[in-house]
XYZ file of C-alpha atoms in Angstrom:
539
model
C 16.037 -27.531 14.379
C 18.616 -25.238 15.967
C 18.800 -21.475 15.705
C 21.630 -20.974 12.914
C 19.096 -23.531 10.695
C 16.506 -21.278 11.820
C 18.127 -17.894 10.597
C 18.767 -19.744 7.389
C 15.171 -20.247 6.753
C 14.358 -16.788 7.971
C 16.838 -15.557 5.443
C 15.256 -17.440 2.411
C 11.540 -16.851 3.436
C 12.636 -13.184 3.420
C 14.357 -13.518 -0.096
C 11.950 -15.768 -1.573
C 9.293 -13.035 -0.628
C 10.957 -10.440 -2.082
C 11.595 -12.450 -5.225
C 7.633 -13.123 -5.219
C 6.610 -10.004 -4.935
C 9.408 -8.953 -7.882
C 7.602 -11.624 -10.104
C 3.995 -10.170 -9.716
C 5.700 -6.400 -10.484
C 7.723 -8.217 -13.892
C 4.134 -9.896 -14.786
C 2.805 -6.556 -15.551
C 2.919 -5.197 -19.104
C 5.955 -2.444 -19.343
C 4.277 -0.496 -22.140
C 5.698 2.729 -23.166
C 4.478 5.962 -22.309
C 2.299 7.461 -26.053
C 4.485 9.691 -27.650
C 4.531 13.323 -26.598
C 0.877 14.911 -27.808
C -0.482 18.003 -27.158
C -3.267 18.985 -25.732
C -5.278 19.333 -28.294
C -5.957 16.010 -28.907
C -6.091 14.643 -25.545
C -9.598 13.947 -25.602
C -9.866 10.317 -26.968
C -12.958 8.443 -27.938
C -15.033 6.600 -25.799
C -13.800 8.691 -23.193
C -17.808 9.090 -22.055
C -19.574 6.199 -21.178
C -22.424 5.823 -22.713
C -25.775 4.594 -21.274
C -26.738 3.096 -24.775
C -24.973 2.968 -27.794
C -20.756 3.554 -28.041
C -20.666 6.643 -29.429
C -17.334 8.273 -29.615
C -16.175 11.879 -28.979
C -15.870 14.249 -32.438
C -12.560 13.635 -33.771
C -12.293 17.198 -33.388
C -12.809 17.778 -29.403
C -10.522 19.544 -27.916
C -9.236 20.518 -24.465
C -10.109 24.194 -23.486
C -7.759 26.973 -23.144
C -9.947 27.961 -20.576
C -8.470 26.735 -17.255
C -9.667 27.400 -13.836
C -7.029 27.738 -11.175
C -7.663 26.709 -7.721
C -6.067 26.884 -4.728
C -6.734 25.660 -1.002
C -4.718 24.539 2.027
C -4.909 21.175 0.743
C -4.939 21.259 -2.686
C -3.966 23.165 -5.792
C -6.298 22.243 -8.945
C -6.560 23.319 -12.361
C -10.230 22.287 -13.585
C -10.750 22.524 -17.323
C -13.723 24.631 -18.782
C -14.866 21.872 -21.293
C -16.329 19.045 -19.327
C -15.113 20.718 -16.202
C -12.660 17.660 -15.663
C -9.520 18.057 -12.954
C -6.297 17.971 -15.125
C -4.150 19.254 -12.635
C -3.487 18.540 -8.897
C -0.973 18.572 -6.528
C -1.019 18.947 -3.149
C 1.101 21.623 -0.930
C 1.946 20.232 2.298
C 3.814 17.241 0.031
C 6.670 18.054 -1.643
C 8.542 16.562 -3.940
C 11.487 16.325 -2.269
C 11.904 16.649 1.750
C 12.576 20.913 2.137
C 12.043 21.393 -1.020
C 8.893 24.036 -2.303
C 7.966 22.170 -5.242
C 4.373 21.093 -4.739
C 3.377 16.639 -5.149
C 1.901 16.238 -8.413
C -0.754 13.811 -8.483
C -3.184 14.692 -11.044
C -1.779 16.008 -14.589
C -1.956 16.040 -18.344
C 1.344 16.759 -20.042
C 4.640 15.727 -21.397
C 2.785 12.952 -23.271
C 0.797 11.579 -19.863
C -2.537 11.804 -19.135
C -3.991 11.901 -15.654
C -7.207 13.448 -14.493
C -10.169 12.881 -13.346
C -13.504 13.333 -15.656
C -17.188 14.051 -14.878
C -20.528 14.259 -16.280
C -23.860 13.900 -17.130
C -25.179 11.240 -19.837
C -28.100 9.734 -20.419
C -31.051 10.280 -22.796
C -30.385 14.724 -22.226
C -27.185 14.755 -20.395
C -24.960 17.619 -21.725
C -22.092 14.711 -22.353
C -24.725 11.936 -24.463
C -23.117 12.541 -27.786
C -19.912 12.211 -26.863
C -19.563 15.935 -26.992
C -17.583 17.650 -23.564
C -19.732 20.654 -23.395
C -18.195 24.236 -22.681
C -18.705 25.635 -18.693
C -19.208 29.295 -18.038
C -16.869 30.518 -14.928
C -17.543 33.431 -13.203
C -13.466 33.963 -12.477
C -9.990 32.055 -13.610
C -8.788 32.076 -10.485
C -10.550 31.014 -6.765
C -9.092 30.503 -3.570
C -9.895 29.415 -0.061
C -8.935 32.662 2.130
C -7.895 33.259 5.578
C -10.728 32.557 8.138
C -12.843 30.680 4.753
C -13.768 27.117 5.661
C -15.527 26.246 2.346
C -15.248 27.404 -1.167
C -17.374 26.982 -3.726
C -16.364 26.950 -7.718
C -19.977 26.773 -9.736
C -19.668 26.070 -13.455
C -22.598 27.017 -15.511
C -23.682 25.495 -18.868
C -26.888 25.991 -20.995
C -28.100 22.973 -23.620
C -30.082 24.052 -26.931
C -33.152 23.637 -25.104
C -32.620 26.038 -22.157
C -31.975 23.197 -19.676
C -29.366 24.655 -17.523
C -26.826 22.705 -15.481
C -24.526 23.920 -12.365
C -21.144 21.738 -12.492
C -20.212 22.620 -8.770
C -16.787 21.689 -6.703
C -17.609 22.703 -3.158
C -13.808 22.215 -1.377
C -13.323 22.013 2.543
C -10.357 23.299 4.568
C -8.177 20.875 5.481
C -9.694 18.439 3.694
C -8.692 16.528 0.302
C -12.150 15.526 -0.551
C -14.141 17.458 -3.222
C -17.561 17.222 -3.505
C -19.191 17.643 -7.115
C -22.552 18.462 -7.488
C -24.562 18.897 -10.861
C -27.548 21.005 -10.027
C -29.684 20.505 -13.064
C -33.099 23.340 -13.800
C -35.025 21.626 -15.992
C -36.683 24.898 -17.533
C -37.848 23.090 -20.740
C -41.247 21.648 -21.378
C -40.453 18.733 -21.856
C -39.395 15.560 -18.915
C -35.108 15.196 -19.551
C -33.318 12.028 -18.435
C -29.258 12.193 -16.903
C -26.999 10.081 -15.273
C -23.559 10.778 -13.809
C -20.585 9.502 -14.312
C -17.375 9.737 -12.283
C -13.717 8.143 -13.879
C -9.986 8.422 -13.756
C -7.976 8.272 -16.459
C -4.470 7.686 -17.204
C -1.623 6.757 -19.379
C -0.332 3.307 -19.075
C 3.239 2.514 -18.776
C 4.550 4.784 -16.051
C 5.398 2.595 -12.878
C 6.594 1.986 -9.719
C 8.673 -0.222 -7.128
C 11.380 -2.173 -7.221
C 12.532 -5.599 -5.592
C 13.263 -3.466 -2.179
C 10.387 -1.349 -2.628
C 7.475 -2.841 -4.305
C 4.494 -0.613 -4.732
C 1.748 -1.500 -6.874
C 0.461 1.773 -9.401
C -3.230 1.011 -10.872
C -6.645 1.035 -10.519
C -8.603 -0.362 -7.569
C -12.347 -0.957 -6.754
C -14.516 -1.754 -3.870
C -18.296 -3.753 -4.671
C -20.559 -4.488 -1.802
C -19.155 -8.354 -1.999
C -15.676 -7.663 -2.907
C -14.705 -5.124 -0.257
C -11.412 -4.480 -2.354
C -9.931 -5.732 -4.924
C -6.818 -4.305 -7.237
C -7.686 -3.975 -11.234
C -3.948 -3.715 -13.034
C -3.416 -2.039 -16.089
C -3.004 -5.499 -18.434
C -6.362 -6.495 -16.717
C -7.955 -3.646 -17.971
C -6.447 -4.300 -21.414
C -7.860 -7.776 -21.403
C -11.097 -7.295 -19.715
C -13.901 -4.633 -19.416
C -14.488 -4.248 -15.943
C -18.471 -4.288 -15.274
C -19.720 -4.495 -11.676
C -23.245 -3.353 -10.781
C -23.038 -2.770 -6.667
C -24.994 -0.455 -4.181
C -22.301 1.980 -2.951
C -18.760 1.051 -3.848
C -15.999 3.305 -5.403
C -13.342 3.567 -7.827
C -9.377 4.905 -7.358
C -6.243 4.883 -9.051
C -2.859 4.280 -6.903
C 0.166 4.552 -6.195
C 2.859 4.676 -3.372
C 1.617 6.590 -0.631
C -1.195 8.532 -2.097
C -4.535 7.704 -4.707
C -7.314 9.643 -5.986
C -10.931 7.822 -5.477
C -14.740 8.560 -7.267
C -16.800 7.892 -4.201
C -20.493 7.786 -5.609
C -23.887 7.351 -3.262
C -24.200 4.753 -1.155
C -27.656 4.182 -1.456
C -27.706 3.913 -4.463
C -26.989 0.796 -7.592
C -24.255 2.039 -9.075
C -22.143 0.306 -12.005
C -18.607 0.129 -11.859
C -16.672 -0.165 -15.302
C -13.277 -0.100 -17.296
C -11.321 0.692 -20.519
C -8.436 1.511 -22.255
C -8.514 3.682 -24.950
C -5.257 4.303 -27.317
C -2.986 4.008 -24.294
C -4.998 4.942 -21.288
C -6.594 3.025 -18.942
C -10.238 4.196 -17.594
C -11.938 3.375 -14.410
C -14.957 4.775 -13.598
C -18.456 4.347 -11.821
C -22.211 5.422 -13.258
C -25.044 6.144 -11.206
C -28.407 5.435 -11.613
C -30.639 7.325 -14.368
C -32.941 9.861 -13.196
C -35.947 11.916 -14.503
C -36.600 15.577 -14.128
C -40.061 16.652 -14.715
C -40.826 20.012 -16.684
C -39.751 22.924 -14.280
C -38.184 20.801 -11.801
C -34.707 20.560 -10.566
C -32.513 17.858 -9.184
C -28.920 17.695 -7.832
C -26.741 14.429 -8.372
C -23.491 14.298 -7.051
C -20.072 12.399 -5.826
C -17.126 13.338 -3.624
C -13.384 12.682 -5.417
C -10.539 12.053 -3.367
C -6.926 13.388 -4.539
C -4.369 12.848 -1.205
C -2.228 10.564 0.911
C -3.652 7.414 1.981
C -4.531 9.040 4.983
C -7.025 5.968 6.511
C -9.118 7.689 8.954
C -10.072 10.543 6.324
C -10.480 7.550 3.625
C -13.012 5.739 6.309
C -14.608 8.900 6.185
C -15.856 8.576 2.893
C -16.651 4.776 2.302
C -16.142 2.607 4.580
C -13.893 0.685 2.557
C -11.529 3.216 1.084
C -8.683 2.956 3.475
C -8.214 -0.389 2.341
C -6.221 1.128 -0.478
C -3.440 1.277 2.635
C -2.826 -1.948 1.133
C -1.149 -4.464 3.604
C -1.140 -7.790 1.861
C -3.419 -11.053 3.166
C -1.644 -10.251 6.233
C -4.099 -7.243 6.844
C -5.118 -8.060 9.916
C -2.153 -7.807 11.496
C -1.254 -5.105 9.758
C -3.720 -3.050 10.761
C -3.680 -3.216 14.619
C 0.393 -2.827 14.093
C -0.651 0.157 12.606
C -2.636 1.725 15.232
C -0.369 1.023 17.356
C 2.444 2.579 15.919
C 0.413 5.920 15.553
C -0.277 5.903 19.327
C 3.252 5.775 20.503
C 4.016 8.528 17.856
C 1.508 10.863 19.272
C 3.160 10.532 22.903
C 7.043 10.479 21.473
C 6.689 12.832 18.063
C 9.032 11.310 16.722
C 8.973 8.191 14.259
C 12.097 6.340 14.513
C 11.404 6.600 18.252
C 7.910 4.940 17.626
C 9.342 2.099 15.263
C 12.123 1.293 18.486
C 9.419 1.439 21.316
C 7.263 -0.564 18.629
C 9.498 -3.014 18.138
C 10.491 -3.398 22.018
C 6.654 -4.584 22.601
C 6.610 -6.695 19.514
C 9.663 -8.276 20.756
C 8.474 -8.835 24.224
C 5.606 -10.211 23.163
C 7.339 -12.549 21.961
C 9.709 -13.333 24.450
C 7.900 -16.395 25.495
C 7.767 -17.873 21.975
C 11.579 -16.838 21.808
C 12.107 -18.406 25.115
C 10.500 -21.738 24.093
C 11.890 -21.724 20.801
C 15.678 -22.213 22.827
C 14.401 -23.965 25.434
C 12.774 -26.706 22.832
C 16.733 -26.519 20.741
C 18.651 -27.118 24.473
C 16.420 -30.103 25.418
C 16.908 -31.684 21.656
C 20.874 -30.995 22.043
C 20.485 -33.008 25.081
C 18.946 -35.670 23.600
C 21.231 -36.333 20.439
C 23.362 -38.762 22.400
C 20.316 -40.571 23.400
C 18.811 -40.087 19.392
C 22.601 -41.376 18.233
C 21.646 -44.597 20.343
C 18.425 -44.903 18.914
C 19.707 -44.620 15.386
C 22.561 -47.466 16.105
C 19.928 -49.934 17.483
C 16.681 -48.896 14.992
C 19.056 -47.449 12.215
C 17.813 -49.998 9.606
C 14.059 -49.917 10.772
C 12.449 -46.602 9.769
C 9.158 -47.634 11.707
C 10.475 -49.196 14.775
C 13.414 -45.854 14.890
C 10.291 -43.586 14.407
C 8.038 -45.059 17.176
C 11.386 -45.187 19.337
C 11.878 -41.197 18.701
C 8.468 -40.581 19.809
C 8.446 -42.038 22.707
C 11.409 -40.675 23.931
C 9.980 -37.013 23.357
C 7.588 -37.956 24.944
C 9.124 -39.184 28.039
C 11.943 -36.403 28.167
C 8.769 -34.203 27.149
C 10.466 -32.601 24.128
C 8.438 -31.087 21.116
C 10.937 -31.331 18.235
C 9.181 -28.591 16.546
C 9.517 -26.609 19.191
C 12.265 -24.889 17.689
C 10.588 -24.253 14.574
C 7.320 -23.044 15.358
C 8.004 -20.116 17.137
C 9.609 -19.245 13.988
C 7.313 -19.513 12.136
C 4.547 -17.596 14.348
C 7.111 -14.801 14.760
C 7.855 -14.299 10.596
C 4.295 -13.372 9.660
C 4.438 -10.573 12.099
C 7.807 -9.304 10.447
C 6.144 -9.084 7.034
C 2.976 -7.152 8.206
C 5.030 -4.606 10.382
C 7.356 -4.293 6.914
C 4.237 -3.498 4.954
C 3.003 -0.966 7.382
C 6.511 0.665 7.534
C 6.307 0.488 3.508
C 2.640 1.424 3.198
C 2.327 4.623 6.356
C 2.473 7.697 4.424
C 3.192 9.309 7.430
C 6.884 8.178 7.495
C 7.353 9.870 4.267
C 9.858 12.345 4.629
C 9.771 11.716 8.597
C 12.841 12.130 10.133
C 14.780 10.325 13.148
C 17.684 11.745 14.012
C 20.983 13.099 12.606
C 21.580 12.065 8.934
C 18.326 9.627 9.087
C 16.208 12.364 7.686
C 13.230 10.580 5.690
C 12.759 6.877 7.134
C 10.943 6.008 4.307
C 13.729 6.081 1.819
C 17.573 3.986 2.606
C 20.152 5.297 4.622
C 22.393 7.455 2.815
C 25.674 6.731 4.601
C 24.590 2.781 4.793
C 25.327 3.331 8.557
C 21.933 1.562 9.625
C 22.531 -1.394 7.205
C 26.063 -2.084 8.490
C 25.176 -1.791 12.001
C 22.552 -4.003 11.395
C 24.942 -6.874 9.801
C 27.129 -6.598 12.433
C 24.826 -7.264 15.285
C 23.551 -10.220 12.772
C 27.389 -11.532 12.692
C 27.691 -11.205 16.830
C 24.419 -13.350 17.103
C 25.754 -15.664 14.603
C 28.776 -15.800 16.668
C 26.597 -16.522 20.105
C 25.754 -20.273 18.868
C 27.262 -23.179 20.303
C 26.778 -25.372 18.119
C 28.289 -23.328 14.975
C 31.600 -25.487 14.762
C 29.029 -28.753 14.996
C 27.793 -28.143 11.150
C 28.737 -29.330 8.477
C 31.415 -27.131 5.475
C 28.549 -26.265 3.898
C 25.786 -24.574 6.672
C 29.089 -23.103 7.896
C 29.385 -21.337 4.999
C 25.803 -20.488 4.267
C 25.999 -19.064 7.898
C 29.307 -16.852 7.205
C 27.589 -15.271 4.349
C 24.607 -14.458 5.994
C 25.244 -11.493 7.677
C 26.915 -10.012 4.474
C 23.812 -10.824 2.320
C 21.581 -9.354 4.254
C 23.546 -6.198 4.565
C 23.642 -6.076 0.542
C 19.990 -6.673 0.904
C 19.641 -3.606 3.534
C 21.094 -1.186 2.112
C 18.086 -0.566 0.036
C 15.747 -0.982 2.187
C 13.889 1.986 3.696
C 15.375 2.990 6.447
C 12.589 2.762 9.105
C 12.805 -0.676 8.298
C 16.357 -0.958 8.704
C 16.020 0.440 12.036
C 13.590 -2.033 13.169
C 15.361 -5.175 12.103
C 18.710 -3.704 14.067
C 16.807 -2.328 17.539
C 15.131 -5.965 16.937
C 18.496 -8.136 16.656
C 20.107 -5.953 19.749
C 16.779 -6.768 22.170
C 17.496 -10.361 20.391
C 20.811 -10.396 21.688
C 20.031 -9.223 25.089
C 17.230 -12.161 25.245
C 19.258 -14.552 23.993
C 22.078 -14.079 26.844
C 18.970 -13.936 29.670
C 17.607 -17.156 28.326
C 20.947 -18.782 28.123
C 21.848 -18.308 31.775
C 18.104 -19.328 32.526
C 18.906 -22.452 30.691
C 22.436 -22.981 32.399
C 20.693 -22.729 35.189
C 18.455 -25.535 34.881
C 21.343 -27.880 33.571
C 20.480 -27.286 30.033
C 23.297 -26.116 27.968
């Protein structure tokens, strides 16, 4: 197989991936966002898991008026007095758009979509049993992490009909986008109480994201101790209850670039289920029932996650949970590509720079493959005359011209996949450095240089995308053996260039970037092995 038969299949493994991974987006169910509600109602039924019997919320349950604002160098949160749920987070140091001082949204519950993340105790004297979402006492509206203030506390205080009193507390960390939420419960009453946490997300179904040049999966996700990680879709959820009993695990919602994650104990048999109630899908995790004697008190607890898919501080909290930086089966690649990347941006500071010094060593360490790969396509374009023979004598004997082949490869000792191999070896690396450039929060809104300001979104002036066609066109042009194919390759090959540049133009442009640098230290390979090759009589 020669090279311009190789950049053919190149070009349709790239386009049939991108067409797969279109196809599993389409699969999912496009529902419509519910109608604009207010909040009144936004409390739904079944919204707390029950240990025993379904009950359902009062038709009547409302959202509080009472919200508590809080604010940290991480993260902005409104938490709502009844049930002392998050319904509103965003996060400061991402913006919306690059320079812009409008705050990420993550977590929210307007305009008709719900998103937020619930807590609480059931079980046999949990405040939450009967479905009800009882009322927390706040000693202030407003809390916030000051100057020189590592932790901050905001305790929520609530007091059942038999004096048992419970502590709803978010304990937040500077610099940090974990929360940790503890329920103290005092069991003051006579009487031995029974209560079991629960941790879920919640949201409306329908909004979504990606595209054929960008596709990003936005769902729910969950981690068992046999299935390390495993995506849950939105139609999934509307055809199956999710039920899972695991020690450890966790639960999370995602989307491009950033999640939010119930991490529960991890010593602990937790059970890990799913819903969807009148448009919105619930994942969530229950731990274990406990019992408080008379007088006693016990604390129960989880840590939720609302932030980028930062994976060192997601390792920090399970194990697992940076495998929500999802690269594909191709993973592990993906992950040491990663690494690496992040290494030569700490000694450059600069992320374009990273991607070209990354893909100088991917390319060199492929040189040999590359080298072998036109070495294998010089010694088969030496033998054709010999092959033409071959075919003239055995033309009319498939078994005696197939024996005859071999044998001559292996006297000239040629590998006639030679050519294709390399290929091959060299493609799956392309795909797992395009999901870490499409996956790495870190390139979000990271600039390059000049009008490349964010290399995770296209180029604006297409400059990248031309650039990149053209050097595509002058190593089309570098073949010898383009005026040997036939009308039709010619013509595949003449179009080649321009469909990829149509393809391009979309793409992010930290990818872009890496698919020219990679073509121009092609180039430069291609004209050192060629005068290697002259060299040792092979054309």
């Amino acid at each position: 197989m020669d090279s311009q038969r190789n950049l053919i299949l190149i070009g349709l493994l790239f386009v049939s991936f991108l067409l797969w991974q279109q196809w599993t987006l389409d699969q999912a169910p496009q529902a419509e966002t519910p109608a604009a509600q207010t909040v009144a109602t936004a409390d739904k039924a079944n919204d707390v898991p029950q240990s025993a019997a379904k009950s359902a919320a009062p038709a009547g349950a409302t959202i509080s008026d009472r919200l508590i604002q809080v604010q940290t160098d991480t993260l902005k949160l409104t938490i709502d007095a009844t049930g002392g749920d998050v319904v509103y987070a965003a996060l400061p140091e991402h913006k919306v758009e690059q320079g812009g001082d409008e705050a990420l949204t993550i977590l929210e519950n307007e305009n008709g979509f719900t998103y937020i993340a619930q807590s609480g105790l059931i079980g046999l004297n949990g405040p939450h049993a009967s479905g009800q979402r009882p009322v927390y006492q706040a000693q202030a509206a407003n809390y916030t992490l000051q100057d020189g203030q590592d932790t901050l506390v905001v305790p929520l205080i609530f007091t059942d009909a038999n004096g048992v009193k419970f502590e709803k507390r978010y304990t937040f960390t500077r610099g940090h986008y974990d929360v940790r939420v503890d329920y103290l419960v005092h069991n003051t009453s006579d009487a031995a109480i029974q209560v079991q946490m629960y941790s879920q997300l919640k949201q409306s179904i329908g909004k979504s994201e990606g595209s054929m040049m960008m596709p990003t999966y936005r769902g729910g996700a969950y981690s068992t101790a046999d299935t390390r990680y495993e995506k849950y879709a939105f139609d999934k959820m509307e055809k199956n209850n999710l039920a899972e009993a695991t020690q450890g695990g966790w639960i999370a919602m995602l989307q491009h670039y950033f999640v939010s994650a119930w991490v529960p104990s991890a010593d602990s048999t937790n059970d890990i289920y799913s819903n969807v109630v009148s448009g919105d899908a619930i994942i969530g995790v229950k731990q274990p029932a406990v019992q408080i004697a008379p007088g006693a008190e016990q604390t129960l607890g989880a840590t939720l996650y609302v932030g980028p898919k930062n994976q060192e501080a997601l390792s920090a909290l399970s194990p697992t949970l940076n495998l929500v930086v999802d690269y594909g089966w191709l993973w592990f690649i993906a992950q040491p590509l990663h690494s690496l990347l992040m290494f030569l941006q700490s000694l450059v500071s600069n992320w374009g720079v990273a991607i070209i010094l990354m893909t100088l060593i991917i390319r060199g360490f492929m040189y040999p493959l590359t080298k072998a790969q036109y070495t294998s396509m010089a010694k088969m374009r030496k033998l054709q005359p010999k092959l033409a023979d071959l075919k003239e004598r055995f033309g009319d004997d498939r078994q005696r011209m197939s024996q005859a082949m071999m044998e001559l490869y292996q006297k000239e000792k040629v590998n006639p996949m030679g050519g294709c191999l390399p290929l091959l070896l060299q493609f799956p690396i392309f795909i797992a450095f395009y999901w870490v450039l499409l996956e790495s929060v870190e390139l979000r809104h990271a600039p390059f240089f000049g009008w490349i300001t964010d290399l995770s979104v296209k180029d604006p002036y297409y400059v990248l995308p031309v650039l990149m066609g053209i050097s595509m066109f002058a190593m089309q042009k570098m073949q010898p053996t383009m005026a040997t194919m036939d009308p039709m390759q010619q013509k595949i090959m003449q179009y080649m260039p321009v469909m990829f540049t149509v393809f391009f133009l979309w793409f992010p442009s930290g990818l872009v970037l890496y698919w020219l640098v990679g073509n121009l230290v092609a180039i430069a390979q291609q004209l050192f092995i060629y005068r290697s090759l002259e060299k040792q009589g092979l054309k």
